[in-house]
Amino acid sequence: MANAPLRLADHMDASRVVDLAATTKVAALEELVNAAATSPDVEDAEALLGAVRDRENLLSTGIGLGIAIPHARIAGVRSFVVAVGRHAGGLPFDSIDNKPVHIVVLIAGPQDAKKPYLELLAQISKRLKLEDVRQRILTAPSAQEVVDLLTQTA
């Protein structure tokens, strides 16, 4: 399995797509960690939240274009789990372009899985670079459609 290509679709589930009620970055991170924690692969949600907050305190994961990709790799996660949050009004996220964030994609992964993490990040970034995809994620009528939009290969 080490040589099998990592598929984003294998780590996403419609149950982990949420319309964020948060009004702050910290609250949004908590909502997404709670969504990720519904996966049996997340054994320690508290440790995950702490690691995500610590990472965010080092440098904002708001990458511009209304996107943030918070992430952490910890021992309390057995396999990659991706959770997606949408916020129509936008959240202050200390993004590099100083604009509000509308799409937040949380990546939780095993502590020793750096290369697969980078593969997953590349797949997500490639899809979110497309303005059409970002707009469709924000207006998608169902969580499954959000998953489909992110996991389609061009």
PDB file of C-alpha atoms in Angstrom:
ATOM      1  CA  MET A   1       0.000   0.000   0.000  1.00  0.00           C
ATOM      2  CA  ALA A   2       2.952   2.333   0.492  1.00  0.00           C
ATOM      3  CA  ASN A   3       3.245   2.732  -3.277  1.00  0.00           C
ATOM      4  CA  ALA A   4      -0.475   3.120  -3.946  1.00  0.00           C
ATOM      5  CA  PRO A   5      -1.411   6.654  -4.986  1.00  0.00           C
ATOM      6  CA  LEU A   6      -3.185   8.611  -2.301  1.00  0.00           C
ATOM      7  CA  ARG A   7      -6.754   9.451  -3.286  1.00  0.00           C
ATOM      8  CA  LEU A   8      -8.424  12.435  -1.672  1.00  0.00           C
ATOM      9  CA  ALA A   9     -11.802  10.722  -2.108  1.00  0.00           C
ATOM     10  CA  ASP A  10     -10.689   7.948   0.262  1.00  0.00           C
ATOM     11  CA  HIS A  11     -10.279  10.468   3.086  1.00  0.00           C
ATOM     12  CA  MET A  12     -13.395  12.586   2.629  1.00  0.00           C
ATOM     13  CA  ASP A  13     -16.996  11.980   3.589  1.00  0.00           C
ATOM     14  CA  ALA A  14     -20.090  14.136   3.168  1.00  0.00           C
ATOM     15  CA  SER A  15     -20.707  13.863   6.917  1.00  0.00           C
ATOM     16  CA  ARG A  16     -17.563  15.939   7.434  1.00  0.00           C
ATOM     17  CA  VAL A  17     -18.691  18.875   5.268  1.00  0.00           C
ATOM     18  CA  VAL A  18     -20.158  21.632   7.429  1.00  0.00           C
ATOM     19  CA  ASP A  19     -21.672  25.049   6.937  1.00  0.00           C
ATOM     20  CA  LEU A  20     -19.709  26.923   9.556  1.00  0.00           C
ATOM     21  CA  ALA A  21     -21.611  28.865  12.207  1.00  0.00           C
ATOM     22  CA  ALA A  22     -18.334  30.253  13.559  1.00  0.00           C
ATOM     23  CA  THR A  23     -17.535  33.954  13.592  1.00  0.00           C
ATOM     24  CA  THR A  24     -13.856  33.511  14.488  1.00  0.00           C
ATOM     25  CA  LYS A  25     -10.960  31.445  13.238  1.00  0.00           C
ATOM     26  CA  VAL A  26     -10.678  29.575  16.546  1.00  0.00           C
ATOM     27  CA  ALA A  27     -14.369  28.644  16.530  1.00  0.00           C
ATOM     28  CA  ALA A  28     -14.117  27.489  12.906  1.00  0.00           C
ATOM     29  CA  LEU A  29     -11.153  25.263  13.766  1.00  0.00           C
ATOM     30  CA  GLU A  30     -13.149  23.752  16.644  1.00  0.00           C
ATOM     31  CA  GLU A  31     -16.117  23.032  14.354  1.00  0.00           C
ATOM     32  CA  LEU A  32     -13.889  21.336  11.792  1.00  0.00           C
ATOM     33  CA  VAL A  33     -11.996  19.273  14.359  1.00  0.00           C
ATOM     34  CA  ASN A  34     -15.357  18.154  15.763  1.00  0.00           C
ATOM     35  CA  ALA A  35     -16.398  17.122  12.245  1.00  0.00           C
ATOM     36  CA  ALA A  36     -13.109  15.271  11.688  1.00  0.00           C
ATOM     37  CA  ALA A  37     -13.493  13.549  15.064  1.00  0.00           C
ATOM     38  CA  THR A  38     -16.563  11.712  13.776  1.00  0.00           C
ATOM     39  CA  SER A  39     -14.111   9.503  11.878  1.00  0.00           C
ATOM     40  CA  PRO A  40     -12.875   6.421  13.738  1.00  0.00           C
ATOM     41  CA  ASP A  41      -9.392   7.324  12.462  1.00  0.00           C
ATOM     42  CA  VAL A  42      -9.284  10.299  14.845  1.00  0.00           C
ATOM     43  CA  GLU A  43      -8.500   8.812  18.246  1.00  0.00           C
ATOM     44  CA  ASP A  44      -7.690  12.047  20.108  1.00  0.00           C
ATOM     45  CA  ALA A  45      -9.772  15.068  19.092  1.00  0.00           C
ATOM     46  CA  GLU A  46      -8.363  17.236  21.906  1.00  0.00           C
ATOM     47  CA  ALA A  47      -4.788  16.606  20.780  1.00  0.00           C
ATOM     48  CA  LEU A  48      -5.805  17.291  17.186  1.00  0.00           C
ATOM     49  CA  LEU A  49      -7.395  20.608  18.125  1.00  0.00           C
ATOM     50  CA  GLY A  50      -4.306  21.575  20.118  1.00  0.00           C
ATOM     51  CA  ALA A  51      -2.007  20.691  17.225  1.00  0.00           C
ATOM     52  CA  VAL A  52      -4.149  22.594  14.702  1.00  0.00           C
ATOM     53  CA  ARG A  53      -4.203  25.662  16.959  1.00  0.00           C
ATOM     54  CA  ASP A  54      -0.437  25.448  17.529  1.00  0.00           C
ATOM     55  CA  ARG A  55       0.166  25.223  13.782  1.00  0.00           C
ATOM     56  CA  GLU A  56      -2.141  28.154  13.156  1.00  0.00           C
ATOM     57  CA  ASN A  57      -0.328  30.229  15.795  1.00  0.00           C
ATOM     58  CA  LEU A  58       2.967  29.651  13.979  1.00  0.00           C
ATOM     59  CA  LEU A  59       1.648  30.914  10.660  1.00  0.00           C
ATOM     60  CA  SER A  60      -1.858  31.360   9.336  1.00  0.00           C
ATOM     61  CA  THR A  61      -3.012  28.685   6.928  1.00  0.00           C
ATOM     62  CA  GLY A  62      -5.155  31.262   5.119  1.00  0.00           C
ATOM     63  CA  ILE A  63      -3.533  30.965   1.693  1.00  0.00           C
ATOM     64  CA  GLY A  64      -5.552  33.624  -0.121  1.00  0.00           C
ATOM     65  CA  LEU A  65      -8.432  33.424  -2.597  1.00  0.00           C
ATOM     66  CA  GLY A  66     -10.822  32.906   0.333  1.00  0.00           C
ATOM     67  CA  ILE A  67      -9.187  29.580   1.262  1.00  0.00           C
ATOM     68  CA  ALA A  68      -7.581  28.215   4.424  1.00  0.00           C
ATOM     69  CA  ILE A  69      -6.067  24.756   4.792  1.00  0.00           C
ATOM     70  CA  PRO A  70      -5.359  24.146   8.488  1.00  0.00           C
ATOM     71  CA  HIS A  71      -3.554  20.904   9.133  1.00  0.00           C
ATOM     72  CA  ALA A  72      -1.815  18.763  11.693  1.00  0.00           C
ATOM     73  CA  ARG A  73      -0.104  15.400  11.850  1.00  0.00           C
ATOM     74  CA  ILE A  74      -0.305  13.718  15.246  1.00  0.00           C
ATOM     75  CA  ALA A  75      -0.028  10.290  16.847  1.00  0.00           C
ATOM     76  CA  GLY A  76      -3.761  10.358  17.694  1.00  0.00           C
ATOM     77  CA  VAL A  77      -4.785  10.100  14.026  1.00  0.00           C
ATOM     78  CA  ARG A  78      -4.489   6.672  12.344  1.00  0.00           C
ATOM     79  CA  SER A  79      -5.191   7.667   8.745  1.00  0.00           C
ATOM     80  CA  PHE A  80      -5.842  10.919   6.920  1.00  0.00           C
ATOM     81  CA  VAL A  81      -9.159  12.620   7.555  1.00  0.00           C
ATOM     82  CA  VAL A  82     -10.352  15.692   5.663  1.00  0.00           C
ATOM     83  CA  ALA A  83     -13.137  17.990   6.857  1.00  0.00           C
ATOM     84  CA  VAL A  84     -14.502  20.928   4.866  1.00  0.00           C
ATOM     85  CA  GLY A  85     -16.172  24.059   6.152  1.00  0.00           C
ATOM     86  CA  ARG A  86     -18.053  26.670   4.140  1.00  0.00           C
ATOM     87  CA  HIS A  87     -18.789  30.195   5.338  1.00  0.00           C
ATOM     88  CA  ALA A  88     -20.806  32.373   2.956  1.00  0.00           C
ATOM     89  CA  GLY A  89     -20.027  35.636   4.746  1.00  0.00           C
ATOM     90  CA  GLY A  90     -16.342  34.897   5.195  1.00  0.00           C
ATOM     91  CA  LEU A  91     -14.222  34.629   8.330  1.00  0.00           C
ATOM     92  CA  PRO A  92     -11.257  36.727   9.445  1.00  0.00           C
ATOM     93  CA  PHE A  93      -8.356  34.281   9.177  1.00  0.00           C
ATOM     94  CA  ASP A  94      -5.178  36.381   8.966  1.00  0.00           C
ATOM     95  CA  SER A  95      -4.837  35.243   5.351  1.00  0.00           C
ATOM     96  CA  ILE A  96      -1.847  36.248   3.271  1.00  0.00           C
ATOM     97  CA  ASP A  97      -4.089  38.467   1.131  1.00  0.00           C
ATOM     98  CA  ASN A  98      -5.880  39.904   4.217  1.00  0.00           C
ATOM     99  CA  LYS A  99      -9.241  38.808   2.807  1.00  0.00           C
ATOM    100  CA  PRO A 100     -11.923  36.759   4.574  1.00  0.00           C
ATOM    101  CA  VAL A 101     -11.923  32.990   4.206  1.00  0.00           C
ATOM    102  CA  HIS A 102     -14.985  31.244   2.777  1.00  0.00           C
ATOM    103  CA  ILE A 103     -13.654  27.678   2.394  1.00  0.00           C
ATOM    104  CA  VAL A 104     -11.679  25.916   5.120  1.00  0.00           C
ATOM    105  CA  VAL A 105     -10.274  22.447   4.465  1.00  0.00           C
ATOM    106  CA  LEU A 106      -8.861  20.704   7.537  1.00  0.00           C
ATOM    107  CA  ILE A 107      -6.350  17.910   6.985  1.00  0.00           C
ATOM    108  CA  ALA A 108      -5.633  15.610   9.927  1.00  0.00           C
ATOM    109  CA  GLY A 109      -3.011  12.947   9.446  1.00  0.00           C
ATOM    110  CA  PRO A 110      -0.705  10.460  11.126  1.00  0.00           C
ATOM    111  CA  GLN A 111       2.425  11.932  12.657  1.00  0.00           C
ATOM    112  CA  ASP A 112       4.861  10.062  10.410  1.00  0.00           C
ATOM    113  CA  ALA A 113       3.067  10.631   7.080  1.00  0.00           C
ATOM    114  CA  LYS A 114       4.733  13.708   5.587  1.00  0.00           C
ATOM    115  CA  LYS A 115       4.877  12.653   1.923  1.00  0.00           C
ATOM    116  CA  PRO A 116       1.243  11.504   1.731  1.00  0.00           C
ATOM    117  CA  TYR A 117       0.220  14.721   3.488  1.00  0.00           C
ATOM    118  CA  LEU A 118       1.972  16.768   0.800  1.00  0.00           C
ATOM    119  CA  GLU A 119       0.221  14.722  -1.912  1.00  0.00           C
ATOM    120  CA  LEU A 120      -3.154  15.392  -0.313  1.00  0.00           C
ATOM    121  CA  LEU A 121      -2.398  19.093   0.059  1.00  0.00           C
ATOM    122  CA  ALA A 122      -1.408  19.283  -3.614  1.00  0.00           C
ATOM    123  CA  GLN A 123      -4.662  17.632  -4.727  1.00  0.00           C
ATOM    124  CA  ILE A 124      -6.757  20.000  -2.618  1.00  0.00           C
ATOM    125  CA  SER A 125      -4.817  23.080  -3.710  1.00  0.00           C
ATOM    126  CA  LYS A 126      -5.097  22.147  -7.378  1.00  0.00           C
ATOM    127  CA  ARG A 127      -8.896  21.990  -7.160  1.00  0.00           C
ATOM    128  CA  LEU A 128      -9.268  25.128  -5.046  1.00  0.00           C
ATOM    129  CA  LYS A 129      -7.126  27.227  -7.400  1.00  0.00           C
ATOM    130  CA  LEU A 130     -10.022  27.069  -9.850  1.00  0.00           C
ATOM    131  CA  GLU A 131     -12.443  29.946  -9.251  1.00  0.00           C
ATOM    132  CA  ASP A 132     -15.336  27.963 -10.712  1.00  0.00           C
ATOM    133  CA  VAL A 133     -14.739  25.146  -8.229  1.00  0.00           C
ATOM    134  CA  ARG A 134     -14.586  27.580  -5.294  1.00  0.00           C
ATOM    135  CA  GLN A 135     -17.852  29.236  -6.327  1.00  0.00           C
ATOM    136  CA  ARG A 136     -19.582  25.899  -6.834  1.00  0.00           C
ATOM    137  CA  ILE A 137     -18.410  24.670  -3.417  1.00  0.00           C
ATOM    138  CA  LEU A 138     -19.973  27.727  -1.796  1.00  0.00           C
ATOM    139  CA  THR A 139     -23.289  27.266  -3.586  1.00  0.00           C
ATOM    140  CA  ALA A 140     -23.462  23.458  -3.674  1.00  0.00           C
ATOM    141  CA  PRO A 141     -26.857  22.318  -2.377  1.00  0.00           C
ATOM    142  CA  SER A 142     -25.458  19.189  -0.729  1.00  0.00           C
ATOM    143  CA  ALA A 143     -22.419  18.081   1.212  1.00  0.00           C
ATOM    144  CA  GLN A 144     -21.893  15.219  -1.248  1.00  0.00           C
ATOM    145  CA  GLU A 145     -21.626  17.726  -4.091  1.00  0.00           C
ATOM    146  CA  VAL A 146     -18.859  19.522  -2.167  1.00  0.00           C
ATOM    147  CA  VAL A 147     -16.991  16.221  -1.827  1.00  0.00           C
ATOM    148  CA  ASP A 148     -17.492  15.505  -5.532  1.00  0.00           C
ATOM    149  CA  LEU A 149     -16.206  18.960  -6.521  1.00  0.00           C
ATOM    150  CA  LEU A 150     -13.039  18.540  -4.475  1.00  0.00           C
ATOM    151  CA  THR A 151     -12.330  14.988  -5.556  1.00  0.00           C
ATOM    152  CA  GLN A 152     -12.927  15.306  -9.295  1.00  0.00           C
ATOM    153  CA  THR A 153      -9.800  14.889 -11.345  1.00  0.00           C
ATOM    154  CA  ALA A 154      -9.319  17.235 -14.246  1.00  0.00           C
TER     155      ALA A 154
END
